[in-house]
Every structure is written in structure tokens, then in C-alpha cells.
C-alpha positions as MATLAB code, in Angstrom:
seq = 'XXXXXXXXXXXXXXXXXXXXXXXXXXXXXXXXXXXXXXXXXXXXXXXXXXXXXXXXXXXXXXXXXXXXXXXXXXXXXXXXXXXXXXXXXXXXXXXXXXXXXXXXXXXXXXXXXXXXXXXXXXXXXXXXXXXXXXXXXXXXXXXXXXXXXXXXXXXXXXXXXXXXXXXXXXXXXXXXXXXXXXXXXXXXXXXXXXXXXXXXXXXXXXXXXXXXXXXXXXXXXXXXXXXXXXXXXXXXXXXXXXXXXXXXXXXXXXXXXXXXXXXXXXXXXXXXXXXXXXXXXXXXXXXXXXXXXXXXXXXXXXXXXXXXXXXXXXXXXXXXXXXXXXXXXXXXXXXXXXXXXXXXXXXXX';
ca = [
    -254.965  -78.788 -149.154;
    -252.488  -79.687 -147.419;
    -253.928  -78.095 -143.517;
    -252.238  -78.363 -140.166;
    -254.742  -80.133 -137.933;
    -256.039  -80.376 -134.523;
    -256.108  -84.290 -134.301;
    -252.833  -84.568 -136.630;
    -251.052  -82.142 -135.163;
    -251.827  -82.922 -131.647;
    -251.971  -87.038 -132.130;
    -249.688  -87.447 -135.146;
    -252.777  -89.533 -136.346;
    -253.792  -87.649 -138.840;
    -251.177  -84.898 -138.959;
    -252.656  -82.302 -141.982;
    -256.313  -82.722 -142.578;
    -258.426  -79.323 -142.477;
    -259.070  -76.021 -141.178;
    -257.611  -75.632 -137.945;
    -256.561  -78.802 -137.723;
    -252.811  -80.601 -138.793;
    -251.533  -82.710 -141.368;
    -248.708  -85.122 -142.054;
    -247.418  -88.134 -139.889;
    -248.222  -92.060 -139.058;
    -249.973  -91.210 -135.433;
    -253.501  -90.843 -135.827;
    -260.665  -89.563 -116.320;
    -259.272  -89.241 -113.796;
    -257.646  -87.747 -110.676;
    -254.541  -85.461 -110.374;
    -252.161  -87.877 -110.619;
    -252.341  -91.538 -111.132;
    -250.481  -95.159 -112.021;
    -247.021  -94.851 -111.930;
    -244.388  -97.066 -112.270;
    -240.730  -97.716 -110.507;
    -239.521  -95.158 -108.444;
    -242.283  -93.536 -106.346;
    -242.269  -89.830 -107.159;
    -240.009  -87.509 -104.726;
    -242.599  -84.094 -104.653;
    -246.215  -83.610 -104.803;
    -247.800  -83.652 -108.731;
    -249.653  -80.215 -109.305;
    -251.741  -79.079 -112.681;
    -252.746  -75.566 -113.236;
    -255.771  -74.920 -115.834;
    -256.079  -72.269 -117.919;
    -257.936  -70.908 -121.077;
    -256.971  -67.414 -123.060;
    -260.069  -64.680 -121.945;
    -262.748  -65.554 -124.583;
    -261.591  -69.007 -125.183;
    -263.822  -71.706 -126.302;
    -261.354  -74.340 -127.133;
    -257.503  -73.884 -125.267;
    -254.392  -76.210 -127.441;
    -251.364  -75.597 -125.761;
    -248.417  -76.954 -127.894;
    -244.756  -75.997 -126.606;
    -243.145  -74.887 -123.567;
    -239.962  -73.516 -122.384;
    -238.265  -71.955 -119.535;
    -242.113  -71.552 -118.063;
    -242.927  -69.753 -120.947;
    -246.288  -71.679 -123.076;
    -247.311  -70.963 -125.848;
    -250.535  -72.358 -128.182;
    -253.691  -71.435 -130.064;
    -257.230  -70.969 -128.655;
    -260.643  -70.845 -130.395;
    -262.960  -67.966 -130.160;
    -267.008  -68.401 -130.016;
    -266.844  -67.204 -133.960;
    -264.527  -70.323 -134.654;
    -261.330  -68.280 -135.066;
    -258.053  -69.236 -134.557;
    -255.801  -67.340 -132.043;
    -252.378  -67.308 -131.189;
    -251.163  -67.074 -127.525;
    -248.310  -66.815 -124.972;
    -248.551  -67.501 -121.584;
    -245.559  -66.204 -119.619;
    -243.884  -68.296 -116.470;
    -246.068  -65.780 -114.151;
    -249.277  -67.081 -115.896;
    -250.092  -63.531 -117.701;
    -251.657  -64.449 -121.315;
    -251.220  -62.701 -124.323;
    -252.890  -63.268 -127.451;
    -251.804  -61.881 -130.554;
    -252.480  -62.560 -134.193;
    -249.917  -63.006 -136.961;
    -250.825  -59.237 -139.264;
    -253.762  -60.188 -142.003;
    -254.378  -63.538 -140.590;
    -257.250  -65.048 -140.612;
    -256.082  -67.980 -138.490;
    -252.627  -68.086 -136.125;
    -251.107  -71.464 -135.050;
    -248.327  -71.259 -132.750;
    -246.100  -74.334 -133.048;
    -243.263  -73.443 -130.606;
    -240.992  -71.076 -128.313;
    -237.395  -71.062 -127.393;
    -235.886  -70.156 -124.049;
    -235.724  -66.383 -125.299;
    -239.917  -66.338 -125.206;
    -239.567  -66.238 -129.733;
    -242.921  -68.326 -130.964;
    -243.067  -69.807 -134.354;
    -246.064  -71.055 -136.260;
    -248.246  -70.369 -139.533;
    -250.960  -68.002 -140.193;
    -253.528  -68.163 -142.772;
    -254.332  -65.648 -145.396;
    -257.371  -63.843 -146.575;
    -256.882  -66.352 -149.201;
    -256.925  -69.517 -147.070;
    -253.024  -69.934 -147.760;
    -250.282  -70.262 -145.000;
    -247.749  -68.717 -144.119;
    -244.571  -68.812 -141.654;
    -244.673  -66.219 -138.815;
    -241.860  -65.491 -136.284;
    -242.623  -63.648 -133.111;
    -240.138  -62.614 -130.965;
    -239.975  -61.879 -127.036;
    -241.057  -58.804 -127.441;
    -244.201  -59.594 -129.561;
    -242.883  -58.084 -132.499;
    -244.671  -60.342 -135.315;
    -242.545  -61.357 -138.507;
    -244.450  -63.066 -141.656;
    -242.407  -65.040 -144.386;
    -242.231  -67.579 -146.658;
    -239.998  -70.548 -148.689;
    -239.193  -68.833 -151.739;
    -241.329  -70.178 -154.464;
    -243.320  -71.944 -151.557;
    -247.605  -71.927 -152.241;
    -247.765  -72.450 -148.664;
    -246.067  -72.296 -145.524;
    -245.848  -74.307 -142.351;
    -243.262  -73.876 -139.530;
    -243.498  -76.259 -137.049;
    -240.095  -75.437 -134.875;
    -237.668  -73.668 -133.271;
    -234.192  -73.302 -131.266;
    -232.856  -71.784 -128.666;
    -230.490  -69.421 -131.426;
    -234.254  -68.182 -133.757;
    -233.526  -71.161 -136.280;
    -236.972  -71.977 -137.554;
    -238.261  -75.961 -139.104;
    -241.139  -76.810 -141.413;
    -242.179  -77.380 -144.067;
    -243.064  -75.727 -147.777;
    -245.501  -76.772 -150.989;
    -244.599  -75.984 -154.196;
    -246.523  -75.332 -157.199;
    -247.362  -78.873 -157.762;
    -248.583  -79.057 -154.384;
    -245.392  -81.757 -153.330;
    -244.240  -80.977 -149.961;
    -240.261  -80.338 -148.855;
    -238.877  -79.239 -145.786;
    -236.755  -76.391 -144.728;
    -234.830  -74.678 -141.936;
    -234.688  -70.792 -141.898;
    -231.878  -68.763 -140.109;
    -232.115  -66.339 -137.588;
    -231.095  -64.010 -140.664;
    -233.493  -65.027 -142.274;
    -232.002  -67.519 -144.615;
    -234.089  -70.202 -146.148;
    -232.538  -73.885 -146.970;
    -234.776  -76.702 -148.508;
    -234.195  -80.095 -148.672;
    -235.789  -83.486 -149.285;
    -234.873  -86.625 -147.986;
    -233.721  -89.206 -149.930;
    -236.043  -90.918 -152.317;
    -239.080  -88.703 -150.478;
    -242.379  -88.505 -152.529;
    -242.872  -85.286 -149.317;
    -240.541  -84.102 -146.275;
    -241.779  -82.248 -142.815;
    -239.097  -80.926 -140.419;
    -240.723  -80.727 -137.392;
    -238.090  -79.571 -134.733;
    -234.772  -78.667 -134.303;
    -232.347  -78.278 -131.724;
    -229.475  -75.748 -130.800;
    -226.658  -76.749 -132.752;
    -229.338  -76.835 -135.929;
    -229.600  -80.703 -136.128;
    -233.781  -81.471 -137.506;
    -235.874  -84.276 -137.830;
    -238.987  -85.019 -138.707;
    -240.454  -87.299 -141.296;
    -241.263  -87.785 -144.691;
    -243.112  -89.779 -147.224;
    -241.928  -92.495 -149.852;
    -243.576  -93.016 -153.144;
    -245.121  -96.657 -152.069;
    -246.890  -93.832 -148.829;
    -244.599  -95.431 -145.915;
    -243.521  -93.261 -143.483;
    -239.927  -92.743 -142.420;
    -237.476  -90.904 -140.049;
    -234.900  -88.615 -140.800;
    -231.984  -86.757 -139.004;
    -230.584  -83.702 -140.722;
    -227.509  -82.040 -139.721;
    -226.504  -78.066 -139.694;
    -224.415  -79.144 -143.080;
    -227.043  -80.278 -144.101;
    -226.230  -83.749 -144.758;
    -229.522  -86.498 -144.532;
    -229.908  -89.782 -142.692;
    -232.978  -91.196 -142.933;
    -233.585  -94.237 -140.329;
    -236.586  -96.825 -139.635;
    -237.150  -98.562 -136.265;
    -236.181 -102.515 -136.627;
    -238.905 -103.939 -138.316;
    -241.535 -100.854 -138.338;
    -243.997 -100.117 -141.541;
    -244.014  -96.516 -140.593;
    -241.959  -94.429 -138.277;
    -242.058  -90.783 -137.459;
    -239.902  -88.541 -136.265;
    -241.487  -86.221 -133.107;
    -238.625  -84.221 -131.383;
    -234.620  -83.836 -130.806;
    -233.049  -82.337 -127.782;
    -229.825  -80.394 -127.848;
    -227.696  -84.169 -127.305;
    -229.289  -84.934 -130.774;
    -231.603  -88.004 -128.850;
    -234.575  -88.013 -130.831;
    -237.849  -89.342 -129.486;
    -241.163  -90.514 -132.109;
    -243.681  -93.625 -132.957;
    -243.333  -96.060 -135.353;
    -246.076  -98.300 -136.041;
    -245.161 -102.714 -136.182;
    -246.897 -104.756 -138.474;
    -249.968 -105.327 -136.465;
    -250.232 -101.320 -137.299;
    -249.856 -100.511 -133.591;
    -248.055  -97.539 -132.845;
    -245.046  -97.635 -130.050;
    -243.210  -94.549 -128.731;
    -238.953  -94.698 -129.829;
    -236.250  -93.384 -128.303;
    -232.980  -92.989 -131.141;
    -229.779  -91.762 -129.465;
    -226.830  -89.811 -131.197;
    -225.148  -92.950 -132.249;
    -228.322  -94.200 -133.960;
    -228.875  -96.887 -131.204;
    -233.037  -97.203 -130.286;
    -235.041  -97.999 -128.254;
    -238.714  -99.300 -127.980;
    -241.089  -97.974 -124.832;
    -244.522  -98.471 -123.898;
    -246.247  -96.749 -120.581;
    -247.946  -99.604 -118.714;
    -251.428  -99.990 -119.487;
    -250.855  -98.736 -123.055;
    -252.343 -100.361 -126.218;
    -250.702  -97.617 -128.721;
    -248.812  -95.166 -127.763;
    -247.458  -91.463 -129.124;
    -244.946  -89.268 -127.764;
    -244.648  -85.445 -128.669;
    -241.476  -84.247 -127.280;
    -237.985  -85.335 -125.329;
    -236.079  -82.531 -122.762;
    -232.750  -81.618 -122.602;
    -232.663  -84.247 -119.831;
    -234.037  -87.156 -121.834;
    -237.156  -87.156 -119.923;
    -240.065  -87.168 -122.547;
    -243.862  -86.904 -122.457;
    -247.108  -88.052 -124.936;
    -250.181  -89.524 -124.754;
    -251.137  -93.403 -124.578;
    -254.055  -94.759 -125.389;
    -255.553  -97.497 -122.952;
    -257.712 -100.564 -123.463;
    -260.704  -98.702 -122.980;
    -260.145  -96.372 -125.854;
    -259.033  -93.414 -123.128;
    -256.697  -90.738 -123.300;
    -253.598  -89.923 -121.108;
    -250.582  -88.023 -120.888;
    -247.542  -89.744 -119.654;
    -244.081  -89.284 -117.779;
    -241.298  -91.566 -118.860;
    -238.110  -90.152 -117.054;
    -234.556  -90.287 -118.324;
    -234.461  -93.244 -116.504;
    -236.648  -95.190 -118.357;
    -239.503  -95.627 -115.805;
    -242.619  -94.101 -116.408;
    -245.879  -91.641 -114.443;
    -249.685  -91.562 -115.852;
    -251.106  -88.554 -115.133;
    -254.476  -87.205 -116.123;
    -255.574  -83.283 -114.906;
    -258.889  -83.184 -112.931;
    -261.565  -83.201 -114.673;
    -260.025  -84.568 -117.760;
    -261.237  -87.697 -119.600;
    -258.841  -87.293 -122.512;
    -255.412  -85.995 -121.670;
    -252.479  -84.882 -124.563;
    -249.455  -83.349 -123.260;
    -247.329  -81.590 -126.131;
    -243.973  -80.243 -124.429;
    -242.070  -80.743 -121.910;
    -239.339  -78.500 -120.148;
    -237.082  -79.641 -117.529;
    -239.601  -80.850 -114.868;
    -242.819  -79.013 -116.199;
    -245.562  -80.375 -119.065;
    -248.124  -78.716 -121.097;
    -250.601  -79.723 -122.910;
    -254.230  -80.062 -123.065;
    -257.307  -82.116 -122.012;
    -261.123  -82.715 -122.884;
    -263.980  -81.966 -120.423;
    -266.766  -83.985 -120.226;
    -268.706  -81.590 -122.275;
    -265.906  -81.651 -125.239;
    -264.659  -78.872 -124.415;
    -260.250  -78.205 -124.294;
    -258.242  -76.666 -121.956;
    -254.781  -75.838 -121.283;
    -253.082  -77.351 -118.563;
    -249.185  -76.911 -116.917;
    -248.031  -79.591 -115.138;
    -245.207  -78.936 -112.290;
    -242.921  -80.830 -109.941;
];
């Protein structure tokens, strides 16, 4: 069964591969702040490490208005959702009837969306409102439902599986109405992010198992796209200006980051020292965060500023850093320590 996975969701290398991890796309240490290119940083960078009570592994997935959502694994290997408020208070939660709860995205009002598994192991979507009320949902006729992105109005984007185990994209309005869709010539479609205007982005597989990006307008019009000469293209995040960030694979099977402007113009990028680059999130100003791998196969976080300059970073004690979301100047994600334990982090200035 297609089951979103840590290493897939987080690295986009395997994006759908087994319980507690994630499915999908092509995208398969250190000091408090390491190298920078471009103008020197103006503000001091600080890192705050956090773990919910009882956590063995902590995996933040999204940040908005200073609040962070994600999930953690306890000593019984149970995955539980959490929200960390801007003041640092952490609240754990479980969807009704869930054996596993995986929040994927949070909006400026503190509403979080994601998916959970029921007692039979079947995934369904959920919406946790800012007041903590949880609403579960499934796309009509879906066998499995995965919610991935939520916008400031409460619209949700994701993917669902039909009875033939073929998957499709969906958008759920704030009032609970569903629109399902597939990109042209798609074997499977996955919507990963949705902006304030209701424009969604993601990727689809064609019948030759190649990945392509798409953007779906609020009126339902779908525009497929590929980075020029790419063998695979996967869109990860869209901001309110319609700018999309993602990764593409070149002819040598190497991943690079890309920015696609609202007019369809592409820009490729890689942080200095990168062997492979996987962006995850873009903010309203066009700043991007993600992960890159160096020549020693070590993973580092990066910030790509709107002017195209970079800063590489790792929390103290990290041997592998995985930023997941950016909100203003703040970045949230997780890192591995030298014992292989995952911890959440908040990077500020």
C-alpha cells in the first residue's frame, strides 16, 4: 500500500514507502551556523531544539505564524501529532480512532491538516482547528486519503486512492466540499501545497513512470510543467505570489533545486558545495529552505534568500539536518544526532 514515509516525505527520495514514513517523488555535523555565500548575515542566528514529552523521535513538518506542527514517535513506536505554539508550549493530539497521526501542514490560524491510520491501517485525512477540534474526512469513494497542504483559509490539498489503487489529486474547500482531479496523461497525481488563492501544486507520474510538476488554478485548470531537459520534475511548495519551488533530476540522475515564477520562468539553483539539492518550502517573500548533500554524503540545511544568495546551517550536535518549513525568517525541521535520534529545531533570527 502507498504509505507516506519519513524519508520520503522528508527527503522526497522515496515519498511513499511504508508505515510511519511517506511516498511519492523523485527526491529520494556541525556548528550553530556554518558557511554563507553572498552578504554577511545581519542578525544573530539561534537554534532552539525541542521534543514533545515522551518522544523518541521528533519530526516537525510545517511552520506558520510561529506555530509548528509535526509528529513524534514514542517508545511503543506509536506516531502522535503535535502543535508547538509560538511561545514554545507543546500540545500532543491523536485523531479519533487513530493508530498513527501524521500532521503535514499548519496555517496562520493554527489549523493543521494531515492524515491518520485507523485500526485496519487505512489512511484518512484530518483537520485540526486552532481550538483543537479535530474533523476527520475521506474523499468520496476513496480507499485511502492523504492530506498534505492547508492554506490560510482552510482549504486542503492532497491525494487519494481509488478501489483500483490508482491515486488522484484533491482539493477540499473550507466548507468540506471536494474537487478531485488528475493532470493530463497522469497515471497518478499528488497535490502537495495550496496557496491563499486556492492554487495548488504537486507532481504526477506518467505511464512511463516519469515525474512531472503541475499547477492547478482555483478554477480547476491544470498546467503540467517540467524543468527544461529534466528527466523528472517534482513541485513541493507554492507561495501566495504563485511562485513554486521543487526539485528536478538531470540526465545524470542528480537532483537540483528550481524556482518557477508565476509566469512560468524557471531558475535552477544549488547551494555552494552541494552534490544534490532538495528544496521543501518557500515563504511569501520568496525565501526557500531545504536540504543538500555534500561530497561526504552529509546532509545540511540551507536558506536561499530572495536575492539568490545562500546560507548553509546545522543545529549544534547535528550529524544530518532536514529543514521542512519556512515562515518569515524562521525555519523549522529536524536533525539526527550521533545516536540516530531525531529532534525538532526552530532556527531564528
